[in-house]
Coordinates of C-alpha atoms in Angstrom, one line a residue:
Chain D
M713 CA -22.6 -1.0 64.6
A714 CA -23.6 0.6 61.3
K715 CA -21.8 -0.4 58.2
K716 CA -19.6 2.3 56.6
I717 CA -19.9 3.4 53.0
T718 CA -17.7 5.9 51.2
I719 CA -19.2 7.7 48.2
M720 CA -16.9 9.2 45.6
E721 CA -18.9 11.3 43.3
D722 CA -18.4 14.8 41.8
E723 CA -21.9 15.4 40.8
E724 CA -23.4 17.2 43.9
L725 CA -27.0 16.3 43.3
I726 CA -26.3 12.6 42.8
L727 CA -24.1 12.6 45.9
N728 CA -26.7 14.3 48.1
L729 CA -29.5 11.9 46.9
L730 CA -27.5 8.8 47.4
Q731 CA -26.2 10.0 50.9
K732 CA -29.8 10.7 51.9
K733 CA -31.1 7.4 50.7
L734 CA -28.3 5.2 52.2
I735 CA -28.5 7.2 55.6
S736 CA -32.2 6.4 55.6
E737 CA -31.2 2.7 55.2
G738 CA -29.1 3.0 58.3
Y739 CA -25.6 3.2 56.8
E740 CA -22.8 5.5 57.9
I741 CA -21.7 7.6 55.0
S742 CA -18.5 9.5 54.2
V743 CA -18.1 11.5 50.9
A744 CA -15.5 12.7 48.6
R745 CA -15.8 14.8 45.5
N746 CA -12.7 13.6 43.7
G747 CA -10.5 10.5 43.6
A748 CA -7.5 12.0 45.4
E749 CA -9.7 13.2 48.3
G750 CA -11.5 9.8 48.2
L751 CA -8.2 7.8 48.6
K752 CA -7.2 9.9 51.6
L753 CA -10.6 9.3 53.0
I754 CA -10.8 5.6 52.7
N755 CA -7.3 5.2 54.2
E756 CA -8.7 6.8 57.4
V757 CA -12.2 5.4 57.4
K758 CA -11.6 2.0 56.1
P759 CA -15.2 1.6 54.8
D760 CA -17.1 -1.7 54.3
L761 CA -17.9 -0.7 50.7
I762 CA -17.2 2.1 48.2
L763 CA -19.5 3.6 45.7
L764 CA -17.2 4.9 43.0
D765 CA -17.7 7.3 40.1
I766 CA -15.4 7.0 37.2
I767 CA -15.1 10.4 35.6
M768 CA -13.9 12.8 38.4
P769 CA -11.4 15.6 38.7
E770 CA -8.1 15.1 40.3
K771 CA -8.1 11.4 40.2
G772 CA -10.6 9.3 38.3
G773 CA -12.3 6.0 39.3
F774 CA -9.7 3.8 37.5
E775 CA -6.8 5.5 39.3
V776 CA -8.5 5.0 42.5
L777 CA -9.0 1.2 41.7
E778 CA -5.4 0.9 40.6
E779 CA -4.1 2.5 43.9
M780 CA -6.4 0.5 46.0
Q781 CA -5.0 -2.7 44.3
K782 CA -1.5 -1.6 45.4
T783 CA -2.5 -1.1 49.0
P784 CA -3.1 -4.2 51.0
D785 CA -5.4 -2.5 53.5
L786 CA -7.7 -1.3 50.8
K787 CA -7.5 -4.2 48.2
N788 CA -10.3 -6.2 49.6
I789 CA -12.9 -3.5 50.2
P790 CA -15.8 -4.2 47.7
V791 CA -16.3 -1.4 45.1
I792 CA -19.5 -0.7 43.1
I793 CA -19.0 1.6 40.2
I794 CA -21.7 4.2 39.6
S795 CA -21.0 5.8 36.2
N796 CA -22.7 7.5 33.3
S797 CA -20.3 5.7 30.9
G798 CA -20.3 2.0 30.4
Q799 CA -18.6 0.6 27.4
P800 CA -17.6 -3.1 27.5
V801 CA -13.9 -2.2 27.5
E802 CA -14.4 0.0 30.6
I803 CA -16.4 -2.5 32.4
D804 CA -13.9 -5.2 31.7
R805 CA -11.1 -3.1 32.9
A806 CA -13.0 -2.2 36.1
Q807 CA -13.6 -5.9 36.7
K808 CA -9.9 -6.7 36.4
L809 CA -9.2 -4.1 38.8
G810 CA -11.5 -5.8 41.4
A811 CA -14.7 -3.9 41.1
K812 CA -17.8 -6.0 42.1
D813 CA -20.4 -4.3 39.9
W814 CA -20.9 -1.5 37.4
L815 CA -24.1 0.5 37.5
I816 CA -25.0 3.0 34.8
K817 CA -26.8 5.8 36.7
T818 CA -29.4 6.4 34.1
D819 CA -30.4 2.8 34.2
F820 CA -30.8 2.4 38.0
D821 CA -33.0 4.0 40.5
P822 CA -31.5 4.9 43.9
Q823 CA -33.5 2.1 45.4
E824 CA -31.8 -0.4 43.1
V825 CA -28.4 1.0 44.1
V826 CA -29.3 0.4 47.7
D827 CA -30.3 -3.2 46.7
K828 CA -26.9 -3.8 45.2
V829 CA -25.2 -2.4 48.3
K830 CA -27.2 -4.8 50.4
Q831 CA -26.2 -7.8 48.1
Q832 CA -22.5 -7.0 48.9
I833 CA -22.6 -6.1 52.6
G834 CA -26.0 -6.7 53.9
Chain P
M1260 CA 56.7 -47.6 -103.7
A1261 CA 53.8 -50.1 -103.7
I1262 CA 55.0 -51.3 -100.3
E1263 CA 55.2 -47.8 -99.1
K1264 CA 51.8 -47.1 -100.4
K1265 CA 50.5 -50.3 -98.8
I1266 CA 52.0 -49.3 -95.5
E1267 CA 50.5 -45.9 -95.8
E1268 CA 47.1 -47.5 -96.5
E1269 CA 47.4 -49.8 -93.6
K1270 CA 48.2 -46.9 -91.4
I1271 CA 45.2 -45.1 -92.7
T1272 CA 43.0 -48.1 -92.1
T1273 CA 44.3 -48.4 -88.6
L1274 CA 43.7 -44.8 -88.0
L1275 CA 40.3 -45.0 -89.4
E1276 CA 39.7 -48.0 -87.2
D1277 CA 40.9 -46.0 -84.2
L1278 CA 38.7 -43.1 -85.1
D1279 CA 35.8 -45.4 -85.5
S1280 CA 36.3 -46.9 -82.1
L1281 CA 36.9 -43.4 -80.6
E1282 CA 33.7 -42.2 -82.1
S1283 CA 31.8 -45.3 -80.8
Y1284 CA 33.3 -44.6 -77.4
I1285 CA 32.3 -41.0 -77.4
R1286 CA 28.8 -41.9 -78.7
D1287 CA 28.5 -44.5 -75.8
L1288 CA 29.6 -42.0 -73.3
F1289 CA 27.3 -39.4 -74.8
N1290 CA 24.4 -41.8 -74.6
F1291 CA 25.3 -43.0 -71.2
L1292 CA 25.7 -39.5 -69.6
P1293 CA 22.8 -39.1 -67.1
L1294 CA 23.1 -35.3 -67.6
P1295 CA 21.2 -33.9 -70.5
V1296 CA 23.7 -32.7 -73.2
F1297 CA 23.2 -31.0 -76.5
L1298 CA 25.1 -29.3 -79.1
L1299 CA 24.0 -26.0 -80.6
S1300 CA 25.2 -24.5 -83.9
P1301 CA 26.3 -20.8 -84.0
V1302 CA 22.7 -19.8 -85.1
K1303 CA 21.2 -21.6 -82.1
I1304 CA 20.0 -24.7 -84.2
I1305 CA 20.1 -28.0 -82.2
L1306 CA 22.7 -30.3 -83.8
E1307 CA 22.9 -33.1 -81.4
V1308 CA 21.1 -34.3 -78.1
N1309 CA 21.7 -37.3 -75.8
P1310 CA 18.9 -39.6 -74.4
A1311 CA 19.1 -37.7 -71.1
F1312 CA 18.0 -34.6 -72.9
E1313 CA 15.1 -36.5 -74.5
Q1314 CA 14.1 -37.6 -71.1
I1315 CA 14.0 -34.1 -69.6
T1316 CA 12.3 -32.4 -72.4
D1317 CA 10.0 -35.1 -73.5
Y1318 CA 11.1 -34.4 -77.2
K1319 CA 12.4 -37.3 -79.4
I1320 CA 15.7 -36.8 -80.9
E1321 CA 14.2 -36.6 -84.4
E1322 CA 11.8 -33.9 -83.2
V1323 CA 14.6 -31.6 -82.0
I1324 CA 17.5 -32.1 -84.2
G1325 CA 17.6 -29.1 -86.6
R1326 CA 15.2 -27.0 -84.5
S1327 CA 15.9 -23.8 -82.9
I1328 CA 16.7 -23.9 -79.2
E1329 CA 14.4 -20.9 -78.6
G1330 CA 11.3 -23.0 -78.1
I1331 CA 13.0 -24.8 -75.2
F1332 CA 14.7 -21.9 -73.5
N1333 CA 13.7 -18.2 -73.2
P1334 CA 15.4 -16.5 -76.2
E1335 CA 16.7 -13.7 -74.2
E1336 CA 18.2 -16.0 -71.6
I1337 CA 19.8 -18.2 -74.1
E1338 CA 21.2 -15.3 -76.0
S1339 CA 22.7 -13.9 -72.9
L1340 CA 24.3 -17.2 -72.0
I1341 CA 25.7 -17.6 -75.5
Q1342 CA 27.2 -14.2 -75.4
E1343 CA 28.8 -15.0 -72.0
T1344 CA 30.1 -18.3 -73.4
I1345 CA 31.7 -16.4 -76.4
E1346 CA 33.3 -14.0 -74.0
K1347 CA 34.6 -16.5 -71.5
G1348 CA 34.9 -19.7 -73.5
S1349 CA 32.7 -21.5 -70.9
V1350 CA 30.1 -20.8 -68.3
K1351 CA 29.4 -22.8 -65.3
V1352 CA 26.1 -23.5 -63.6
K1353 CA 23.8 -20.8 -64.8
E1354 CA 20.2 -21.2 -63.6
M1355 CA 17.7 -21.2 -66.4
V1356 CA 14.1 -22.5 -67.0
L1357 CA 13.4 -25.2 -69.5
S1358 CA 10.1 -25.7 -71.2
T1359 CA 9.3 -29.3 -72.1
K1360 CA 7.3 -30.5 -75.0
T1361 CA 4.1 -30.6 -72.7
G1362 CA 4.8 -27.0 -71.4
E1363 CA 6.1 -28.0 -68.1
K1364 CA 8.7 -25.6 -66.7
I1365 CA 11.8 -27.3 -65.2
P1366 CA 14.5 -25.4 -63.4
V1367 CA 17.9 -26.4 -64.7
S1368 CA 21.5 -25.3 -64.2
A1369 CA 23.3 -25.0 -67.5
S1370 CA 27.0 -25.2 -68.3
T1371 CA 28.5 -24.3 -71.6
V1372 CA 31.7 -24.8 -73.6
L1373 CA 32.6 -22.9 -76.8
R1374 CA 33.5 -25.0 -79.9
K1375 CA 35.9 -23.6 -82.3
S1376 CA 37.5 -24.9 -85.5
E1377 CA 41.2 -25.2 -86.0
E1378 CA 41.1 -21.9 -87.7
G1379 CA 39.4 -20.3 -84.6
D1380 CA 35.9 -19.9 -86.1
I1381 CA 33.0 -20.6 -83.8
V1382 CA 31.5 -23.9 -84.8
G1383 CA 28.9 -24.4 -82.0
Y1384 CA 28.3 -24.6 -78.2
F1385 CA 28.2 -27.6 -75.9
F1386 CA 25.5 -27.5 -73.4
S1387 CA 25.1 -29.7 -70.3
L1388 CA 22.1 -29.3 -68.1
F1389 CA 21.4 -30.3 -64.5
N1390 CA 17.9 -30.8 -63.4
L1391 CA 17.3 -28.6 -60.4
T1392 CA 13.7 -29.7 -59.7
D1393 CA 14.6 -32.0 -56.8
I1394 CA 17.0 -29.4 -55.5
K1395 CA 14.5 -26.6 -55.9
K1396 CA 11.9 -28.7 -54.1
K1397 CA 14.5 -29.5 -51.3
E1398 CA 15.3 -25.9 -51.3
N1399 CA 11.6 -24.9 -51.0
E1400 CA 11.2 -27.4 -48.3
L1401 CA 14.3 -25.9 -46.6
I1402 CA 12.9 -22.3 -47.0
N1403 CA 9.5 -23.5 -45.6
T1404 CA 11.3 -25.2 -42.7
Q1405 CA 13.4 -22.1 -42.1
K1406 CA 10.2 -20.0 -42.3
S1407 CA 8.4 -22.1 -39.7
L1408 CA 11.4 -22.1 -37.6
L1409 CA 11.5 -18.4 -37.7
N1410 CA 7.8 -18.3 -36.9
I1411 CA 8.4 -20.5 -33.9
L1412 CA 11.3 -18.2 -32.9
E1413 CA 9.1 -15.2 -33.4
D1414 CA 6.3 -16.8 -31.3
T1415 CA 8.8 -17.6 -28.6
E1416 CA 10.1 -14.2 -28.6
E1417 CA 6.5 -12.8 -28.3
A1418 CA 5.8 -15.2 -25.6
R1419 CA 8.9 -14.1 -23.9
K1420 CA 8.0 -10.5 -24.2
A1421 CA 4.6 -11.1 -22.8
I1422 CA 6.0 -13.0 -19.9
E1423 CA 8.5 -10.1 -19.3
E1424 CA 5.6 -7.7 -19.5
E1425 CA 3.5 -9.7 -17.1
K1426 CA 6.5 -9.9 -14.8
N1427 CA 7.1 -6.2 -14.9
K1428 CA 3.3 -5.6 -14.2
T1429 CA 3.4 -8.1 -11.3
Q1430 CA 6.7 -6.5 -10.1
S1431 CA 5.1 -3.0 -10.4
I1432 CA 2.1 -4.1 -8.5
V1433 CA 4.2 -5.8 -5.8
N1434 CA 6.4 -2.7 -5.5
N1435 CA 3.6 -0.2 -5.4
F1436 CA 1.2 -2.1 -3.3
T1437 CA 0.3 -0.2 -0.2
D1438 CA 0.4 -3.3 1.9
G1439 CA 3.6 -4.9 3.0
L1440 CA 4.1 -8.3 1.1
L1441 CA 6.5 -11.1 2.2
L1442 CA 6.7 -14.2 0.1
F1443 CA 8.0 -17.4 1.6
N1444 CA 9.0 -20.2 -0.7
Q1445 CA 8.3 -24.0 -0.2
Q1446 CA 11.3 -24.3 2.1
G1447 CA 9.9 -21.5 4.3
K1448 CA 12.6 -19.0 3.2
L1449 CA 11.7 -15.5 2.5
S1450 CA 12.0 -15.0 -1.3
L1451 CA 10.3 -11.7 -2.0
V1452 CA 9.8 -8.4 0.0
N1453 CA 8.3 -5.3 -1.2
P1454 CA 9.4 -1.7 -0.4
Q1455 CA 6.4 -1.3 2.0
V1456 CA 7.8 -3.9 4.3
E1457 CA 11.2 -2.1 4.2
K1458 CA 9.4 1.1 5.3
L1459 CA 7.3 -0.6 8.0
F1460 CA 10.2 -2.2 9.6
G1461 CA 12.9 0.1 8.7
I1462 CA 15.1 -2.5 7.1
K1463 CA 16.5 -3.2 3.6
Q1464 CA 15.4 -6.3 1.8
D1465 CA 18.9 -7.7 1.3
Q1466 CA 19.1 -7.9 5.1
I1467 CA 16.2 -10.5 5.3
I1468 CA 15.9 -12.3 1.9
G1469 CA 16.5 -15.9 2.5
F1470 CA 15.5 -15.8 6.1
S1471 CA 13.1 -18.3 7.7
V1472 CA 10.4 -17.0 10.0
E1473 CA 12.5 -18.0 13.0
E1474 CA 15.5 -16.2 11.7
L1475 CA 13.4 -13.0 11.3
A1476 CA 13.0 -13.0 15.1
S1477 CA 16.6 -11.7 15.4
L1478 CA 15.6 -8.5 13.8
P1479 CA 14.0 -5.7 15.9
G1480 CA 10.3 -5.3 15.3
F1481 CA 9.7 -8.7 13.8
I1482 CA 9.0 -10.6 17.1
P1483 CA 5.3 -10.0 17.2
L1484 CA 4.9 -11.2 13.5
V1485 CA 7.1 -14.2 14.2
E1486 CA 5.0 -15.1 17.3
L1487 CA 1.8 -14.9 15.2
L1488 CA 3.0 -16.9 12.3
G1489 CA 5.1 -19.5 14.1
G1490 CA 7.8 -21.5 12.3
E1491 CA 5.5 -23.3 10.0
I1492 CA 3.6 -20.1 8.9
K1493 CA 0.2 -20.6 10.3
E1494 CA -2.9 -19.5 8.5
A1495 CA -4.0 -16.0 9.5
F1496 CA -6.9 -13.7 8.4
R1497 CA -6.9 -10.1 9.5
K1498 CA -5.0 -10.9 12.8
E1499 CA -3.9 -7.7 14.6
I1500 CA -0.5 -7.3 15.9
I1501 CA 1.3 -4.3 17.6
V1502 CA 4.8 -3.9 16.2
K1503 CA 5.6 -0.9 18.3
D1504 CA 3.9 2.2 19.6
N1505 CA 1.9 3.7 16.7
L1506 CA 2.3 0.8 14.4
N1507 CA -0.5 -1.7 14.4
L1508 CA -0.6 -4.2 11.6
E1509 CA -3.3 -6.5 10.4
V1510 CA -1.7 -9.8 9.2
S1511 CA -3.2 -12.1 6.6
T1512 CA -1.6 -15.2 4.9
V1513 CA -2.3 -16.7 1.6
S1514 CA -1.1 -20.2 0.7
M1515 CA -0.4 -20.6 -2.9
V1516 CA -1.2 -24.3 -3.7
S1517 CA 0.3 -25.9 -6.7
D1518 CA -0.5 -29.4 -7.8
G1519 CA -2.5 -29.8 -4.5
Q1520 CA 0.7 -29.1 -2.5
K1521 CA 1.4 -26.1 -0.4
A1522 CA 4.0 -24.3 -2.4
E1523 CA 4.5 -20.7 -1.4
T1524 CA 3.0 -18.6 1.4
L1525 CA 2.2 -14.9 0.9
V1526 CA 2.1 -12.8 4.1
I1527 CA 0.2 -9.5 3.7
L1528 CA 0.8 -6.7 6.3
H1529 CA -1.9 -4.1 6.3
D1530 CA -1.2 -0.9 8.3
I1531 CA -4.1 -0.2 10.5
T1532 CA -2.5 2.4 12.8
R1533 CA -4.7 5.2 11.6
E1534 CA -7.9 3.1 12.1
K1535 CA -6.7 2.2 15.5
I1536 CA -6.2 5.8 16.5
I1537 CA -9.6 6.8 15.1
E1538 CA -11.3 3.9 16.9
K1539 CA -9.7 5.0 20.1
M1540 CA -10.8 8.6 19.6
K1541 CA -14.4 7.5 18.7
T1542 CA -14.5 5.3 21.8
E1543 CA -13.3 8.2 23.9
F1544 CA -15.7 10.6 22.2
V1545 CA -18.7 8.2 22.7
S1546 CA -17.7 7.7 26.3
L1547 CA -17.5 11.4 26.9
A1548 CA -20.7 12.2 25.1
A1549 CA -22.5 9.4 26.9
H1550 CA -21.2 10.8 30.2
Q1551 CA -22.1 14.4 29.3
L1552 CA -25.6 13.6 28.3
R1553 CA -26.3 11.1 30.9
T1554 CA -25.1 13.0 33.9
P1555 CA -28.0 15.7 34.0
L1556 CA -30.5 13.0 33.0
S1557 CA -29.5 10.6 35.9
A1558 CA -29.6 13.6 38.4
I1559 CA -33.1 14.4 37.2
K1560 CA -34.2 10.7 37.3
W1561 CA -32.9 10.1 40.7
T1562 CA -34.5 13.3 42.0
L1563 CA -37.9 12.5 40.5
R1564 CA -37.7 8.8 41.6
M1565 CA -37.0 9.8 45.2
L1566 CA -39.7 12.3 45.2
L1567 CA -42.2 9.7 43.9
D1568 CA -40.9 7.1 46.4
G1569 CA -41.6 9.7 49.2
D1570 CA -37.9 9.8 50.2
L1571 CA -38.0 13.6 50.0
G1572 CA -41.2 14.1 51.9
R1573 CA -44.9 13.7 51.2
I1574 CA -46.4 15.0 47.9
T1575 CA -49.9 15.6 46.8
Q1576 CA -51.7 13.4 44.3
E1577 CA -51.6 16.2 41.7
Q1578 CA -47.8 16.7 42.2
R1579 CA -47.3 13.0 41.9
E1580 CA -49.1 12.9 38.5
F1581 CA -46.9 15.7 37.1
I1582 CA -43.7 14.2 38.5
D1583 CA -44.7 10.9 37.1
K1584 CA -45.1 12.4 33.6
S1585 CA -41.7 14.1 33.9
Y1586 CA -40.1 10.9 34.9
I1587 CA -41.6 9.2 31.9
S1588 CA -40.4 12.0 29.6
N1589 CA -36.9 11.7 31.2
E1590 CA -36.9 7.9 30.7
R1591 CA -37.7 8.5 27.0
M1592 CA -34.6 10.7 26.6
I1593 CA -32.4 8.1 28.5
N1594 CA -33.7 5.5 26.1
L1595 CA -32.9 7.6 23.1
I1596 CA -29.4 8.0 24.3
N1597 CA -29.0 4.4 25.1
D1598 CA -30.2 3.6 21.6
L1599 CA -27.7 6.0 20.1
L1600 CA -24.9 4.4 22.1
D1601 CA -26.0 0.9 21.1
V1602 CA -25.9 1.9 17.4
T1603 CA -22.4 3.3 17.9
R1604 CA -21.3 0.1 19.4
I1605 CA -23.0 -2.1 16.7
E1606 CA -21.2 0.0 14.1
E1607 CA -17.9 -0.5 16.0
G1608 CA -18.6 -4.3 15.8
R1609 CA -18.3 -4.8 19.6
Y1610 CA -21.9 -4.9 20.8
L1611 CA -22.2 -8.5 21.9
Y1612 CA -20.2 -9.5 24.8
K1613 CA -21.6 -12.0 27.4
P1614 CA -23.5 -14.9 25.9
V1615 CA -24.9 -17.4 28.6
L1616 CA -27.3 -20.4 28.3
S1617 CA -30.7 -19.0 28.9
D1618 CA -34.4 -19.7 28.7
I1619 CA -36.1 -17.5 26.1
A1620 CA -39.5 -18.0 27.9
E1621 CA -38.0 -16.5 31.2
I1622 CA -36.6 -13.6 29.3
T1623 CA -39.9 -12.9 27.6
E1624 CA -41.9 -13.2 30.8
F1625 CA -39.5 -10.7 32.4
V1626 CA -40.0 -8.1 29.6
V1627 CA -43.9 -8.7 29.6
K1628 CA -43.9 -8.0 33.4
S1629 CA -42.7 -4.5 32.9
Y1630 CA -45.3 -3.8 30.3
Q1631 CA -48.3 -5.1 32.3
E1632 CA -49.3 -1.6 33.4
L1633 CA -49.3 -0.2 29.9
I1634 CA -51.2 -3.1 28.6
K1635 CA -53.9 -2.6 31.2
R1636 CA -54.0 1.1 30.6
K1637 CA -54.5 0.6 26.8
K1638 CA -57.1 -2.1 27.5
I1639 CA -55.2 -4.5 25.2
K1640 CA -56.2 -8.1 25.0
F1641 CA -52.8 -9.7 25.6
D1642 CA -51.8 -13.4 25.5
L1643 CA -48.5 -15.2 25.8
K1644 CA -48.5 -18.6 24.2
K1645 CA -45.8 -21.0 24.9
P1646 CA -45.2 -24.8 24.8
A1647 CA -46.3 -26.8 27.9
G1648 CA -42.8 -28.2 28.6
K1649 CA -39.5 -26.5 29.1
M1650 CA -38.0 -25.0 26.0
P1651 CA -34.5 -25.8 24.9
K1652 CA -31.9 -23.3 26.2
V1653 CA -30.3 -20.7 24.0
L1654 CA -26.8 -19.3 24.2
V1655 CA -27.5 -15.5 24.3
D1656 CA -26.6 -12.2 25.8
V1657 CA -29.6 -12.0 28.1
E1658 CA -29.6 -8.2 28.3
K1659 CA -29.4 -7.9 24.4
I1660 CA -32.3 -10.4 23.8
R1661 CA -34.3 -8.7 26.5
L1662 CA -33.8 -5.4 24.6
A1663 CA -34.8 -7.1 21.3
I1664 CA -37.9 -8.4 22.8
E1665 CA -38.8 -5.2 24.5
N1666 CA -38.4 -3.2 21.2
L1667 CA -40.7 -5.5 19.4
L1668 CA -43.3 -5.7 22.2
N1669 CA -43.2 -1.9 22.7
N1670 CA -43.8 -1.4 19.0
A1671 CA -46.7 -3.8 19.0
I1672 CA -48.4 -2.1 21.9
R1673 CA -47.6 1.4 20.9
Y1674 CA -49.0 1.1 17.4
T1675 CA -52.1 -0.9 18.4
P1676 CA -55.2 1.2 19.2
V1677 CA -56.9 1.1 22.6
G1678 CA -58.7 -2.3 23.0
G1679 CA -56.6 -3.9 20.4
K1680 CA -54.9 -7.4 20.6
V1681 CA -51.3 -8.4 21.0
V1682 CA -50.1 -12.0 21.1
I1683 CA -46.6 -13.3 21.8
S1684 CA -46.0 -16.9 20.7
L1685 CA -43.0 -19.0 21.6
S1686 CA -42.2 -22.4 20.0
S1687 CA -39.2 -24.6 19.3
K1688 CA -38.4 -26.9 16.4
D1689 CA -35.3 -28.4 14.6
K1690 CA -32.5 -26.8 16.7
E1691 CA -34.1 -23.4 17.0
V1692 CA -36.5 -21.5 19.0
Q1693 CA -39.0 -19.0 17.5
F1694 CA -40.4 -15.9 19.0
S1695 CA -43.2 -14.0 17.5
V1696 CA -45.4 -11.0 18.4
Q1697 CA -48.6 -10.3 16.6
D1698 CA -50.5 -7.1 16.9
S1699 CA -53.8 -5.7 15.5
G1700 CA -52.3 -2.3 14.9
A1701 CA -51.5 0.2 12.1
G1702 CA -49.4 -2.2 10.0
I1703 CA -46.5 -1.1 7.7
P1704 CA -47.4 0.3 4.2
E1705 CA -46.1 -2.1 1.6
D1706 CA -43.8 0.4 -0.1
Q1707 CA -42.1 1.0 3.1
Q1708 CA -41.6 -2.5 4.3
E1709 CA -38.3 -2.9 2.7
R1710 CA -36.8 0.0 4.8
I1711 CA -38.3 -1.0 8.1
F1712 CA -35.0 -2.3 9.6
T1713 CA -33.0 0.7 8.4
K1714 CA -31.5 3.0 10.9
F1715 CA -33.6 6.2 11.7
F1716 CA -36.4 5.0 9.4
R1717 CA -40.1 5.3 10.7
A1718 CA -43.0 4.4 8.6
T1719 CA -45.3 7.5 7.7
N1720 CA -48.4 6.0 9.5
A1721 CA -46.2 5.3 12.6
V1722 CA -45.1 9.0 12.7
R1723 CA -48.8 10.0 12.5
I1724 CA -49.7 7.8 15.5
E1725 CA -46.7 8.7 17.6
T1726 CA -44.4 11.6 16.9
E1727 CA -41.8 10.4 19.4
G1728 CA -39.5 7.6 18.4
S1729 CA -35.9 7.3 17.3
G1730 CA -36.3 4.9 14.4
L1731 CA -33.5 2.8 16.0
G1732 CA -35.3 0.0 17.7
L1733 CA -35.8 -2.3 14.8
F1734 CA -32.3 -1.5 13.5
I1735 CA -30.8 -2.5 16.9
T1736 CA -33.2 -5.5 17.3
K1737 CA -32.1 -6.9 13.8
N1738 CA -28.5 -6.5 14.7
I1739 CA -28.9 -8.2 18.1
I1740 CA -30.8 -11.2 16.5
E1741 CA -28.2 -11.5 13.5
A1742 CA -25.4 -11.3 15.9
H1743 CA -26.8 -14.4 17.6
D1744 CA -26.9 -16.1 14.2
G1745 CA -30.7 -15.8 14.3
K1746 CA -33.2 -14.7 11.7
I1747 CA -35.7 -11.9 11.9
W1748 CA -38.7 -11.2 9.6
F1749 CA -42.2 -9.9 9.6
K1750 CA -45.6 -10.0 7.9
S1751 CA -47.7 -6.8 7.8
E1752 CA -50.9 -5.3 6.4
V1753 CA -52.0 -1.8 6.7
D1754 CA -54.8 -1.4 9.3
K1755 CA -54.8 -5.2 10.0
G1756 CA -51.6 -5.4 12.0
S1757 CA -48.1 -6.8 11.9
T1758 CA -46.4 -10.0 13.2
F1759 CA -42.7 -9.9 13.9
Y1760 CA -40.8 -13.1 14.1
F1761 CA -37.3 -14.1 15.1
T1762 CA -35.4 -17.4 15.5
L1763 CA -32.4 -18.2 17.7
P1764 CA -30.3 -21.3 17.2
V1765 CA -30.2 -24.0 19.9
E1766 CA -26.7 -25.0 20.9

């Protein structure tokens, strides 16, 4: 059975590219374009991993992490942050909220994102 | 009759005898008197003097008897004294100056008595003198003593005034100081509080004077300060505390040592609320700007990358070449933004964050690997020299040191002409490792060498060789190395090349 990944990302182009890349690697992908939508989605799908943008409309990435922490079913799903921001304070905060990794989009290729995903869930 | 006469004669004889002995008595008394005494005739001729007079004036009796007194006393003074004696019958203690035979001036006090005949005619004046020299001397001494006493008093008064002024000055500084000041005495009790503290905590000084640090904890707002200082008033330097929302303080303590013993402790409270708000705004702005700038660039990067990787279908060789160049341009833009963000963080003082024990050779090799292609393309003779054995580990933030090496290597390759030479050398000695990269490139003009690590600075010949470049690389590199307690320097000669060196301490 294919591993399930949920992508939460408001930038359409990035979302499409990631989706295409990960499908080609054999993953099952569900997508949300904001945090509120994303939370609803992961409650239904219970994915194996989440790729999470930080700055999004409705609810941002930090709010998603906070709500996941409060929900036992979601708490242990590994999360990789994909963001264009990346200040030490933000990275620390995300780590404290359980995020596994923080990737700055400009510094990583889609292939490297796939590699990070594989590190987490194979 | 004869008997009567005889009796009369006997009486007279007795009377004369009595008179004689009286005269002798008076003469003895006159001679014995320690006070100078003399008798003056109505026309101021000296009629009689005693030995004490001889002594004070240095004149012999025979020299003065029959002389006018005016050679001995000032004529006007003596005249005025005589007039007063005639009016009053006697004068007591009148100060005058006596001139001795040798011309010495002696201060005396004179007393006089008028002598009249039975008929009431003036027959002369008795003078007695009292030598005032010793008294005058004593008096002068007394006056001098008094003067010096007054001087001392004056000095004391001046000193008191100076202290008072100093105190007022200090008081005024303390009162008008923009920082809050709390002074704890030797017993750890609060002895001074300035108005700024009253303002910061919304209290009056009478509420807290005499309190120990622990006692302050009972007042609202003081708890964070008490927790920082502890009962024994710990040393603190620019320690930040949050008193409440929108009140951030920076706390420093100063121990005032007297005679080698800790006497008083001054606690300085600096309001940094405004700085904190600005800092937060800046962080938010940088975060936003980074996001806004990076978002389109990352979309372009990912699209181009997937095109190049064939994820979006086959492309022709010509298309590949164009896309490849676009990708490189885009990467340059990304690097520029990353540099700007790094500079912002350096200036915020929070650039360094994750030091781990690492091998400098491994980091260097990692960087070199990513430059192999460029080295090949520019036909550069490249060498990496390192010691045979393992190098001592250094405690560094790997990503930052990687960036520093990358900046130096990138410069070396970029400013070295095709077919040139670049050599990296690694070595270790005395608790430090050294990295150097030598090139055969353009070199740095001597008059510009001083500014080479300055933000946004690019040497004129560097700009001629390559128009692209932020002028931030060496600034960032220097900051990274110095943040690791390392040193960075270079040697350079125009058209011969440059060598950049840095060292890092071994833990």
